[in-house]
PDB file of C-alpha atoms in Angstrom:
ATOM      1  CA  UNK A   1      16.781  10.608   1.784  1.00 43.00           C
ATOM      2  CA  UNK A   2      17.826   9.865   5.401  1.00 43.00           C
ATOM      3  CA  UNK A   3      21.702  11.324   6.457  1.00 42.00           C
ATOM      4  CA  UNK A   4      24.520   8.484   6.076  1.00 45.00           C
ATOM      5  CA  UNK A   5      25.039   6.392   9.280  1.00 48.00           C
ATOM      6  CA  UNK A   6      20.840   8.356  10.299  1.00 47.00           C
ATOM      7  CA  UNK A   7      18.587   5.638  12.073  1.00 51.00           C
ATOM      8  CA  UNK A   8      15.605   4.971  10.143  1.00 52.00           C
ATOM      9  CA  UNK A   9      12.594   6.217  11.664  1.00 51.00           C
ATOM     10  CA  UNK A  10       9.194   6.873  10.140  1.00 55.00           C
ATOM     11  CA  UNK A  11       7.758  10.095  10.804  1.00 49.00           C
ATOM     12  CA  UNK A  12       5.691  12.638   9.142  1.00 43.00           C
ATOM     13  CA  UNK A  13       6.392  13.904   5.913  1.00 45.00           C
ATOM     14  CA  UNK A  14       7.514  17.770   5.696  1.00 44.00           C
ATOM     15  CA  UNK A  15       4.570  20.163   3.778  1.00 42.00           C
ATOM     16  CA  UNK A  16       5.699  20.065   0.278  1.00 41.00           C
ATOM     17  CA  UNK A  17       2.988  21.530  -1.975  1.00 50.00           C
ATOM     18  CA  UNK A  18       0.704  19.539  -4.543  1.00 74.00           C
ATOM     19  CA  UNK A  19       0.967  16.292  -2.820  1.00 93.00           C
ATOM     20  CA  UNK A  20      -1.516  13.344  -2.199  1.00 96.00           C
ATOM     21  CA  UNK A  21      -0.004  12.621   1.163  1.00 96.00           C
ATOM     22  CA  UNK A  22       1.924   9.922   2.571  1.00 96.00           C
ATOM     23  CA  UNK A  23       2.210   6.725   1.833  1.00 97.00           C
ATOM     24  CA  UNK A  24       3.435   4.044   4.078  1.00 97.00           C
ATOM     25  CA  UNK A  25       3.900  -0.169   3.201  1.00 97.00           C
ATOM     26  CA  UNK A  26       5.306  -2.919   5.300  1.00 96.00           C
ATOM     27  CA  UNK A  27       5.943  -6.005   4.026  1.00 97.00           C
ATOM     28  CA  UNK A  28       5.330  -9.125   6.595  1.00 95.00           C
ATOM     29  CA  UNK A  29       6.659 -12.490   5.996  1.00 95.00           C
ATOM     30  CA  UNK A  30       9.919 -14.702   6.092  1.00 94.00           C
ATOM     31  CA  UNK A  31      13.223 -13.168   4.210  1.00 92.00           C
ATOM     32  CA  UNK A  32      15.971 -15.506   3.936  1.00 92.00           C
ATOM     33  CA  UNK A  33      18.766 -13.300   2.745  1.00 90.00           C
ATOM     34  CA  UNK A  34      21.432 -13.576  -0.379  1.00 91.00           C
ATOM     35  CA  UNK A  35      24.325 -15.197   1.110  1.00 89.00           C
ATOM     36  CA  UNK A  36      25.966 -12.387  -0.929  1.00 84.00           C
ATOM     37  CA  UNK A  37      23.952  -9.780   0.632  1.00 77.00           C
ATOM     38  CA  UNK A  38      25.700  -6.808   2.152  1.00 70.00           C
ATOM     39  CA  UNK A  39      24.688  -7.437   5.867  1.00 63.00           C
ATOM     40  CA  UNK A  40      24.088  -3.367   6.512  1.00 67.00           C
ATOM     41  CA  UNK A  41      22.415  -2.856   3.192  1.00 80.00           C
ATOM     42  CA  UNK A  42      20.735   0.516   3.267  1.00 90.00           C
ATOM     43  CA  UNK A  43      17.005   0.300   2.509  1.00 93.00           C
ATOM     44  CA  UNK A  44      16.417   3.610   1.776  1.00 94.00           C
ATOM     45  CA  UNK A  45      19.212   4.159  -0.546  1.00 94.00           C
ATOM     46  CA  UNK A  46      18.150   1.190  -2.580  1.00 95.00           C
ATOM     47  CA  UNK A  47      14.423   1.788  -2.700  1.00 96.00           C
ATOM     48  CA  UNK A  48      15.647   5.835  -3.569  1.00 95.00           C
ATOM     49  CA  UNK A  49      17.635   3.818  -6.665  1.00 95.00           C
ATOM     50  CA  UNK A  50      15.305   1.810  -7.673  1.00 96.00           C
ATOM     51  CA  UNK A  51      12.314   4.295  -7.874  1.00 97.00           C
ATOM     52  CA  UNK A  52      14.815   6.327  -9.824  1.00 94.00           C
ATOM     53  CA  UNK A  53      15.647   4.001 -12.520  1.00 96.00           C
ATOM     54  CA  UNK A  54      11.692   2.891 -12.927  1.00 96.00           C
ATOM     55  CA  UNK A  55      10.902   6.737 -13.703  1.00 95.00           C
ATOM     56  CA  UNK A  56       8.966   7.191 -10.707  1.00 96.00           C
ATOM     57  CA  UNK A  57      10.938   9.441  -7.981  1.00 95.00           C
ATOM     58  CA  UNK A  58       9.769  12.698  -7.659  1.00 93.00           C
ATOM     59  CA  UNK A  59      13.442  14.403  -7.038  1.00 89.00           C
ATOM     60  CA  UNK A  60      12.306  18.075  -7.979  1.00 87.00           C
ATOM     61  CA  UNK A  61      12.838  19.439  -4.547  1.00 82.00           C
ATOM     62  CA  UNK A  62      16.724  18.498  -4.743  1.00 80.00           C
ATOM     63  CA  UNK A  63      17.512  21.181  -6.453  1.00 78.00           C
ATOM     64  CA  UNK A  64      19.807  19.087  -8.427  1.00 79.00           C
ATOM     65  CA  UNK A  65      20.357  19.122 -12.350  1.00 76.00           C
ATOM     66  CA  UNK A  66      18.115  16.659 -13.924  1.00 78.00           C
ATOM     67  CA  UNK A  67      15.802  16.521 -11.278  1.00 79.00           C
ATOM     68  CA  UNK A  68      12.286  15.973 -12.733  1.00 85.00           C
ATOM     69  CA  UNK A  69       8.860  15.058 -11.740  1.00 90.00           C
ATOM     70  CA  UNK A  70       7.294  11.771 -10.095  1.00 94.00           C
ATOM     71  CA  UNK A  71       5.143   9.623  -8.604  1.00 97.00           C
ATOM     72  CA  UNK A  72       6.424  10.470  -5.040  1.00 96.00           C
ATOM     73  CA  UNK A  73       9.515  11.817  -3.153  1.00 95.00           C
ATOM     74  CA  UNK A  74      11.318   9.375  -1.019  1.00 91.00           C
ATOM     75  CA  UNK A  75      11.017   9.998   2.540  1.00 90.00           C
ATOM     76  CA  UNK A  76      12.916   6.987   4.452  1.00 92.00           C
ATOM     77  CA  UNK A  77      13.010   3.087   4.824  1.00 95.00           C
ATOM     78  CA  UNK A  78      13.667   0.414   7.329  1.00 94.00           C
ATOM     79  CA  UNK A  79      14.286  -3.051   7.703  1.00 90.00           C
ATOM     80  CA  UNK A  80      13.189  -3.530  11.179  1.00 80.00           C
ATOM     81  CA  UNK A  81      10.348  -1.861  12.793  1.00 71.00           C
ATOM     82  CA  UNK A  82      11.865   1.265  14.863  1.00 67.00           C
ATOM     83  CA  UNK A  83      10.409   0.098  18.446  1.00 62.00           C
ATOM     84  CA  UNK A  84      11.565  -3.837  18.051  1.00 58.00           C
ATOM     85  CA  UNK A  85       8.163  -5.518  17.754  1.00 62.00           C
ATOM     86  CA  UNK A  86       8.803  -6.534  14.139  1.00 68.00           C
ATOM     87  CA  UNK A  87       6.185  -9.186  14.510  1.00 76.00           C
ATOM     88  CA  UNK A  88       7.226 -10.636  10.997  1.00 90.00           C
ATOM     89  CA  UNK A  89       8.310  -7.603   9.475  1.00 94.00           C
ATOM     90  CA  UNK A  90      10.507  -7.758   6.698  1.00 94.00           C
ATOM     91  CA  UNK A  91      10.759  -3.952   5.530  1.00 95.00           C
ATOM     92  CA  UNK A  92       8.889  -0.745   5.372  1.00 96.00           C
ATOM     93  CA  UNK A  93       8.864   2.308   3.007  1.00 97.00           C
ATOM     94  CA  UNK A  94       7.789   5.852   3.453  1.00 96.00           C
ATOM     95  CA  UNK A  95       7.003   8.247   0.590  1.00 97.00           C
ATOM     96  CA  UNK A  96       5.558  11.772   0.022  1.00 96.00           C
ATOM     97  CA  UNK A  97       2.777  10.529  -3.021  1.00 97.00           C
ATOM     98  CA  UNK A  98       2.740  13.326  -5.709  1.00 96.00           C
ATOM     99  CA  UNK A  99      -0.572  15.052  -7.178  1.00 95.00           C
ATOM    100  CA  UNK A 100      -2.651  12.693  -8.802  1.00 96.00           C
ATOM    101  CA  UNK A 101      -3.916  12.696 -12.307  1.00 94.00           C
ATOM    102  CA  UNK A 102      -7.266  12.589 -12.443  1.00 95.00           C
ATOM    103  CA  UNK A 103      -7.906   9.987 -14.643  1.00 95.00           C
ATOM    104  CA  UNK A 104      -4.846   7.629 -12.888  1.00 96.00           C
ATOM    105  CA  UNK A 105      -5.392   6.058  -9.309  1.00 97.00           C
ATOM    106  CA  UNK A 106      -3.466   6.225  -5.930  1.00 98.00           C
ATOM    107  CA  UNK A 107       0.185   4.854  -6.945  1.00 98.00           C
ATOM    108  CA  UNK A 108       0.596   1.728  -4.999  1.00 98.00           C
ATOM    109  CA  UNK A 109       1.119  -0.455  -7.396  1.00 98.00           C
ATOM    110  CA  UNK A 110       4.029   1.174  -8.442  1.00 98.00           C
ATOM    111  CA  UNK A 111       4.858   1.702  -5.206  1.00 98.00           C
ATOM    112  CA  UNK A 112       4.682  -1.908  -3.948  1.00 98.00           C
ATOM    113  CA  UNK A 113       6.285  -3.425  -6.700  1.00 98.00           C
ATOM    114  CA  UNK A 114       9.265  -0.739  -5.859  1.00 98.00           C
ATOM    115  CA  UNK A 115       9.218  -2.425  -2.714  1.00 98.00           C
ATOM    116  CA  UNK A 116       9.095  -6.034  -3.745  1.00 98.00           C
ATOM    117  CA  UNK A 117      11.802  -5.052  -5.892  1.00 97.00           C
ATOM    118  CA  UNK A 118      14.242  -3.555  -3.313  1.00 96.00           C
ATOM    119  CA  UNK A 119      12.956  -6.348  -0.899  1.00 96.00           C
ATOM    120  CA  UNK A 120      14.362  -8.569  -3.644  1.00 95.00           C
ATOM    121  CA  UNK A 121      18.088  -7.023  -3.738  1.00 93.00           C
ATOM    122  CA  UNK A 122      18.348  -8.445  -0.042  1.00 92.00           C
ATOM    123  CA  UNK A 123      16.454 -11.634  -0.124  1.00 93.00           C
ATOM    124  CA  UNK A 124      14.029 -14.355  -1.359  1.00 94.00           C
ATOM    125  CA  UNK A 125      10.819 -12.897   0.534  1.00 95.00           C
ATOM    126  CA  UNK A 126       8.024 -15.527   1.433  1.00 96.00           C
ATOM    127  CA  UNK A 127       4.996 -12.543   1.897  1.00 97.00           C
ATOM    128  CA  UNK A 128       2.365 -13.225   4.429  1.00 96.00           C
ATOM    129  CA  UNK A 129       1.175  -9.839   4.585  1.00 96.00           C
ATOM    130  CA  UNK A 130       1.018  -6.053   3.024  1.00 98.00           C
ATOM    131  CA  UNK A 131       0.001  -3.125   4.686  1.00 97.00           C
ATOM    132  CA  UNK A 132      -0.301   0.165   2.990  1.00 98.00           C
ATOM    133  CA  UNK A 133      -1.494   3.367   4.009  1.00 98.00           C
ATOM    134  CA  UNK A 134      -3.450   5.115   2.146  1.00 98.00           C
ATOM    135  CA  UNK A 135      -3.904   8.844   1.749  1.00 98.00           C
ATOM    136  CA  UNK A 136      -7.549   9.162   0.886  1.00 97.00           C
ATOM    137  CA  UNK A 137      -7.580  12.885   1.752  1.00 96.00           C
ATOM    138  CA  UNK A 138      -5.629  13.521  -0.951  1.00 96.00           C
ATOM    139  CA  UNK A 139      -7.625  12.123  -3.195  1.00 96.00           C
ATOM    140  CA  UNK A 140     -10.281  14.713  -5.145  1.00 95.00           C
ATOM    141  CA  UNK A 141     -13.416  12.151  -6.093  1.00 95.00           C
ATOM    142  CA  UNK A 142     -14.814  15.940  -8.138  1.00 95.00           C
ATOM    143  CA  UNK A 143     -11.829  15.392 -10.408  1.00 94.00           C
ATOM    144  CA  UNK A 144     -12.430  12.097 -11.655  1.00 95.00           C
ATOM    145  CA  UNK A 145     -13.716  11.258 -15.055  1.00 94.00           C
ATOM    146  CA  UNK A 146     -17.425  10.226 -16.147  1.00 93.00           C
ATOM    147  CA  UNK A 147     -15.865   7.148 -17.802  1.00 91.00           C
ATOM    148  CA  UNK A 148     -13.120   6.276 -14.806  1.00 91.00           C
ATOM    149  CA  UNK A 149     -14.901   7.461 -11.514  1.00 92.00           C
ATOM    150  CA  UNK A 150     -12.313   4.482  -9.726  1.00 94.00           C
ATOM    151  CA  UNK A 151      -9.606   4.587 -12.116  1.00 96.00           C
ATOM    152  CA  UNK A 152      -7.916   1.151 -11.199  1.00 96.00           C
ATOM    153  CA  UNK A 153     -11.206  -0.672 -12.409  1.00 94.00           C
ATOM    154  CA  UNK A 154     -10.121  -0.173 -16.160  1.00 94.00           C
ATOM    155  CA  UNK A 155      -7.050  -2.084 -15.991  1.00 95.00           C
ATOM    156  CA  UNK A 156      -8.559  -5.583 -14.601  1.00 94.00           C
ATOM    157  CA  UNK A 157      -7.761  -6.943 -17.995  1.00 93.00           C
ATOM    158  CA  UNK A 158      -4.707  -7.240 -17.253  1.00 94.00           C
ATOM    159  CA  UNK A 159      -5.240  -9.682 -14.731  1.00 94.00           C
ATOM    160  CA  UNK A 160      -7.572 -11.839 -17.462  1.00 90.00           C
ATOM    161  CA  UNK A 161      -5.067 -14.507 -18.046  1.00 87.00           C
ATOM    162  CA  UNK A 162      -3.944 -15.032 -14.541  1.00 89.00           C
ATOM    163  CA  UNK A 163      -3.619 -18.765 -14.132  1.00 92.00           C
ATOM    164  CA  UNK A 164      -6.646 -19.861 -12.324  1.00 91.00           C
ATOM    165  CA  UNK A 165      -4.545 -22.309  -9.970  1.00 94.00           C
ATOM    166  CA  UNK A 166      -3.081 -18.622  -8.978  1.00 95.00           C
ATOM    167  CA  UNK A 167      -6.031 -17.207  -6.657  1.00 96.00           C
ATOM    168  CA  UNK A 168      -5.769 -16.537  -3.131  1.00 97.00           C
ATOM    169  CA  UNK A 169      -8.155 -16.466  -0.098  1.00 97.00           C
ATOM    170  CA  UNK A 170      -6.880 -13.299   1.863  1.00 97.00           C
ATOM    171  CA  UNK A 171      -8.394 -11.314   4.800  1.00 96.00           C
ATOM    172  CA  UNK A 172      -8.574  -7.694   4.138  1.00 96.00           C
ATOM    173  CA  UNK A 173      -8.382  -4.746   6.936  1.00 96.00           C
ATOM    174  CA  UNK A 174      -9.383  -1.136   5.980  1.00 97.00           C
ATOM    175  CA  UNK A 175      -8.677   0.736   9.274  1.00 96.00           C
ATOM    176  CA  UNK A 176      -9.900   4.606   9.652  1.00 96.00           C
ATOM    177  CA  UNK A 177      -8.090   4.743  13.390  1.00 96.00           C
ATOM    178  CA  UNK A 178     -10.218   7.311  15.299  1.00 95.00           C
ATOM    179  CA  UNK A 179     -12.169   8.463  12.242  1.00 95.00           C
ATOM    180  CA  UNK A 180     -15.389   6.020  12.241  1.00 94.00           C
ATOM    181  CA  UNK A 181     -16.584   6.739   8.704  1.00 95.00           C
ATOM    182  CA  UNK A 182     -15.171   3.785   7.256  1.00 95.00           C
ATOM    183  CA  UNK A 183     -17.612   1.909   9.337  1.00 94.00           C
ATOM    184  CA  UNK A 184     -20.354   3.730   7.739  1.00 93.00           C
ATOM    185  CA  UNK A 185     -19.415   3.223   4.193  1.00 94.00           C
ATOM    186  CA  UNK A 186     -18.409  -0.761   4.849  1.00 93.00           C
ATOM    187  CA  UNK A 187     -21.353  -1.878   2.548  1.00 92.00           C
ATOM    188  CA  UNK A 188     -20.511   0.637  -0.312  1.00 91.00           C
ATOM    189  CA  UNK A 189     -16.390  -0.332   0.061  1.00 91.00           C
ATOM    190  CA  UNK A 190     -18.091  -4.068  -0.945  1.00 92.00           C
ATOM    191  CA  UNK A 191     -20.523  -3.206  -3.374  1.00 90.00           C
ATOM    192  CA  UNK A 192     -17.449  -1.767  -5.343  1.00 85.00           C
ATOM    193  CA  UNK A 193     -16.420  -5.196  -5.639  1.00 90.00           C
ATOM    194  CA  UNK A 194     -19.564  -7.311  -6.212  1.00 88.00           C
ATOM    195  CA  UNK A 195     -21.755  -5.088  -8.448  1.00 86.00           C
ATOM    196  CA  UNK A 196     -18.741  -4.296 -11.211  1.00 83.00           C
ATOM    197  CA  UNK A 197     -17.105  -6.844 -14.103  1.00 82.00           C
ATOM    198  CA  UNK A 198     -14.096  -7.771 -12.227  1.00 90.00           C
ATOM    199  CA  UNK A 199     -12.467 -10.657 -11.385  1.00 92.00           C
ATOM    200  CA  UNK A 200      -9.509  -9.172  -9.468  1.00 96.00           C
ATOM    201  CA  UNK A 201     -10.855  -9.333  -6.007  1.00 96.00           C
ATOM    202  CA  UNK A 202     -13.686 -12.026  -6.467  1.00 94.00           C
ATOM    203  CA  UNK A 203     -16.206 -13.328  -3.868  1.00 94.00           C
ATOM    204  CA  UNK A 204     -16.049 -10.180  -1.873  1.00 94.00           C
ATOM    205  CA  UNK A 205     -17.856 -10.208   1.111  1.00 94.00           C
ATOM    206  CA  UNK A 206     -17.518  -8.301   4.713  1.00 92.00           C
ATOM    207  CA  UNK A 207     -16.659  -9.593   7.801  1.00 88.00           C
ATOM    208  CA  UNK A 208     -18.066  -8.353  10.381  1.00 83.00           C
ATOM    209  CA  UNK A 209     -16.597 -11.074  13.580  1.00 71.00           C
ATOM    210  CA  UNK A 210     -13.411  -9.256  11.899  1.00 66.00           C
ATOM    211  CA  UNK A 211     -13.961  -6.098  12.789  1.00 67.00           C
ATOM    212  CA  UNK A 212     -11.333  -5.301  15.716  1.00 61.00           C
ATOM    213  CA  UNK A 213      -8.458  -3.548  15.238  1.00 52.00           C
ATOM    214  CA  UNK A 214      -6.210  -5.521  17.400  1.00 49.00           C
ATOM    215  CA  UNK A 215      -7.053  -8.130  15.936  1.00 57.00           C
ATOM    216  CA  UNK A 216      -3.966 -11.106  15.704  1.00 65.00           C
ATOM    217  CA  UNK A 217      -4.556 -11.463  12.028  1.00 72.00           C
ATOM    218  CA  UNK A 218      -3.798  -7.355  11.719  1.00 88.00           C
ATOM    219  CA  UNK A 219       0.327  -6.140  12.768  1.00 90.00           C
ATOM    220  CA  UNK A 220       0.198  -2.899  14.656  1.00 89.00           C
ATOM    221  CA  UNK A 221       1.325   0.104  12.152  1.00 92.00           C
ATOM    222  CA  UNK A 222       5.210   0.572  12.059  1.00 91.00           C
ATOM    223  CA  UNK A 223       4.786   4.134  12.502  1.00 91.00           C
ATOM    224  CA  UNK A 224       3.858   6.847  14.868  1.00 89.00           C
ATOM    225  CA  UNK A 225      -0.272   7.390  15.170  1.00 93.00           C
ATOM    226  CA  UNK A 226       0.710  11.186  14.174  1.00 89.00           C
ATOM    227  CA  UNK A 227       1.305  10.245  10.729  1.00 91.00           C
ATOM    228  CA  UNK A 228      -2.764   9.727  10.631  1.00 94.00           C
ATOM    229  CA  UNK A 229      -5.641   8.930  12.791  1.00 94.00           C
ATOM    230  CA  UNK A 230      -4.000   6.539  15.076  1.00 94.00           C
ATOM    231  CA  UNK A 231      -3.914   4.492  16.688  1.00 94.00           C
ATOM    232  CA  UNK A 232      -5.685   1.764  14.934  1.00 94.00           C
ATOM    233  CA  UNK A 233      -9.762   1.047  16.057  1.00 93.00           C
ATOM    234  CA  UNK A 234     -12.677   1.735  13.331  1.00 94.00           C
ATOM    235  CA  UNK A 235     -11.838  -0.944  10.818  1.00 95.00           C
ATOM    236  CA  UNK A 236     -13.944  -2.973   8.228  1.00 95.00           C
ATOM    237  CA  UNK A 237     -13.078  -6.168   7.817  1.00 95.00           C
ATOM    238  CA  UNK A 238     -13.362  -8.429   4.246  1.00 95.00           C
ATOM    239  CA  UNK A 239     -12.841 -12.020   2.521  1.00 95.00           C
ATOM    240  CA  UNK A 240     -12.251 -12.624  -0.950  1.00 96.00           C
ATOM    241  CA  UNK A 241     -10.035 -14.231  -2.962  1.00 97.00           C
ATOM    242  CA  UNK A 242      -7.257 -12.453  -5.074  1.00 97.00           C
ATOM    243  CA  UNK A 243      -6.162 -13.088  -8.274  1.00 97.00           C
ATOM    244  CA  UNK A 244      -2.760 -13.941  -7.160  1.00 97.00           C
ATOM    245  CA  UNK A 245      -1.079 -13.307  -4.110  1.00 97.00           C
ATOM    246  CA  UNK A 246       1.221 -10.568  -5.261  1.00 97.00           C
ATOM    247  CA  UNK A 247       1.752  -7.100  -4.635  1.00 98.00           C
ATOM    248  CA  UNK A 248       0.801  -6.334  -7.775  1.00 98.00           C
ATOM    249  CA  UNK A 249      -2.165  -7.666  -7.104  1.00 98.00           C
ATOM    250  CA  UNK A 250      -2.576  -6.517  -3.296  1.00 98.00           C
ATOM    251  CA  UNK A 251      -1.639  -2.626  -4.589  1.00 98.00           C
ATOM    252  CA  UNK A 252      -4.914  -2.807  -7.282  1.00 98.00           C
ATOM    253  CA  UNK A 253      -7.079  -3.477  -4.361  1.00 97.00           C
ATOM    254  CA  UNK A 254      -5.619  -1.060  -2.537  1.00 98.00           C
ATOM    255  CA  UNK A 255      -6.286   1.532  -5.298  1.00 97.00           C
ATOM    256  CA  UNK A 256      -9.594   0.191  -5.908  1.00 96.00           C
ATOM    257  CA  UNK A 257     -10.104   0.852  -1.817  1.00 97.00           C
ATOM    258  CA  UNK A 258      -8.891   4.649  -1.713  1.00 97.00           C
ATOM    259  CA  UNK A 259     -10.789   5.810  -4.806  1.00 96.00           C
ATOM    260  CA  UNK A 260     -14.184   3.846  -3.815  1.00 95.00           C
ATOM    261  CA  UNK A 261     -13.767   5.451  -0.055  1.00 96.00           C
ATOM    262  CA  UNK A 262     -13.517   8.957  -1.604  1.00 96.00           C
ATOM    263  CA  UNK A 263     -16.111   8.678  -3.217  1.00 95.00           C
ATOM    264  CA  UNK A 264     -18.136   7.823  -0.743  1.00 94.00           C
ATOM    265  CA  UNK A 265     -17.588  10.681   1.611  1.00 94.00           C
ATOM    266  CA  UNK A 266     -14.307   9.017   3.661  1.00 96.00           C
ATOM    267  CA  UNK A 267     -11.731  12.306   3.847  1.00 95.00           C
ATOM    268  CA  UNK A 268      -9.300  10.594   5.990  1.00 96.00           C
ATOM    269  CA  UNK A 269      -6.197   8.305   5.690  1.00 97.00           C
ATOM    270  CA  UNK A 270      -6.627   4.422   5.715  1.00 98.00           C
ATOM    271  CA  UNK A 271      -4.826   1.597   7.037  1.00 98.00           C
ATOM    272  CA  UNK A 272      -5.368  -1.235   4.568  1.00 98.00           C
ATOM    273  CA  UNK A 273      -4.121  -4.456   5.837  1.00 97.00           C
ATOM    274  CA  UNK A 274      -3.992  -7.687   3.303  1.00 97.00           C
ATOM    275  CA  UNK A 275      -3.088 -10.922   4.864  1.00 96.00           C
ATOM    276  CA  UNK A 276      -2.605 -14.174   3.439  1.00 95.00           C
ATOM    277  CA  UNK A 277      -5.624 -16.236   4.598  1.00 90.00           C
ATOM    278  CA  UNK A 278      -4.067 -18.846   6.986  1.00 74.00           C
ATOM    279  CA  UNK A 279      -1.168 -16.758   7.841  1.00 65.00           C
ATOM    280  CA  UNK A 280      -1.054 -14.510  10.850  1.00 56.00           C
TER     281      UNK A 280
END
């Protein structure tokens, strides 16, 4: 956690041993706060207490008695984006993402809904956007199970009862920055959707006028392009339609994304990028 009275800033996380990488979300949209809302709430301290009472902060390199394993360390968290061009950003949150399990995906469900959550102590949040990166390099595709090659794809039951009345048309990003292989794999990153029993991310289909990184429907990263292969420019762009506009729903994609890319030969980090369709 950041030093009382610290400005929030993201940066890269320091080398701690049998990690996945960093992870990085911003949520976009229009918060309109608790009128009993502290007005200097500290992000980071509330996202560190919530991931602490859900079981998933990694607090091992504390030193501190009762310190136990996670699903990632806390590194910082913001409400406004550290150079002023919040261009509808609400918050963002920075984490060091433990090992994975081999047979369990990416966290960012978990992750997200930590997010939502902490989002939620400050304010009613209308969401417009997500953007997650995604540490795909720490991802080992040898690892995997015969039966769960992308492990998110066994839990789509769970969105089986979704009210229908619930989907969502969104426009999808999946950003490599300098590293072109995304590009390469575009068609695979789709097939993932179309040729499997899903219903999660339906009517999947590329984009290919959406292509372009600076693109107005796509925020520029809150963070430094050191913290991967910024800045933004080798993207793939898709349309579907979400099960519901959640980021429950919005961190299975993104799952779905980072194991399908590893598979298919991407070794890099990804910016994934969902927007609301209609929103900008």
């Amino acid at each position: 956690m950041s030093e009382p009275g610290a400005t929030a800033q993201p940066g890269i996380s320091p080398a701690v041993d049998r990690t996945a990488g960093t992870m990085f979300a911003a949520l976009y949209g229009e918060l309109t706060p608790h009128p009993w809302r502290a007005p200097k709430q500290d992000a980071d301290a509330l996202f560190h207490d919530r991931s602490l009472a859900m079981g998933w902060l990694d607090d091992r390199s504390t030193g501190q008695p009762g310190s136990a394993p996670g699903l990632w360390a806390v590194d910082d968290a913001g409400w406004h984006h550290p150079g002023g061009l919040d261009k509808g950003l609400v918050a963002w949150f920075q984490v060091e993402a433990s090992a994975v399990a081999h047979n369990r995906p990416l966290p960012v469900r978990p992750f997200l809904g930590c997010a939502r959550d902490t989002v939620g102590r400050a304010g009613t949040l209308r969401l417009s956007a997500v953007q997650v990166l995604l540490p795909v390099h720490g991802l080992d595709p040898s690892s995997r199970p015969p039966y769960a090659p992308v492990p998110a794809i066994r839990t789509t039951q769970w969105y089986a009862d979704t009210d229908s009345h619930a989907r969502t048309p969104v426009r999808v990003s999946v950003d490599g920055g300098r590293d072109r292989s995304v590009v390469a794999v575009a068609e695979q990153l789709v097939d993932q959707f179309t040729s499997c029993d899903q219903e999660v991310f339906a009517d999947a289909t590329r984009d290919v006028a959406g292509d372009v990184a600076d693109s107005d429907a796509v925020p520029p990263p809150p963070f430094d392009d050191s913290l991967w292969n910024g800045p933004p420019g080798y993207a793939v762009a898709l349309r579907g339609t979400l099960a519901e506009w959640s980021c429950d729903a919005v961190g299975w994609l993104a799952e779905v994304v980072a194991d399908r890319a590893a598979n298919v030969g991407v070794r890099s980090p990804l910016l994934l990028t969902v927007t609301r369709a209609g929103t900008k």
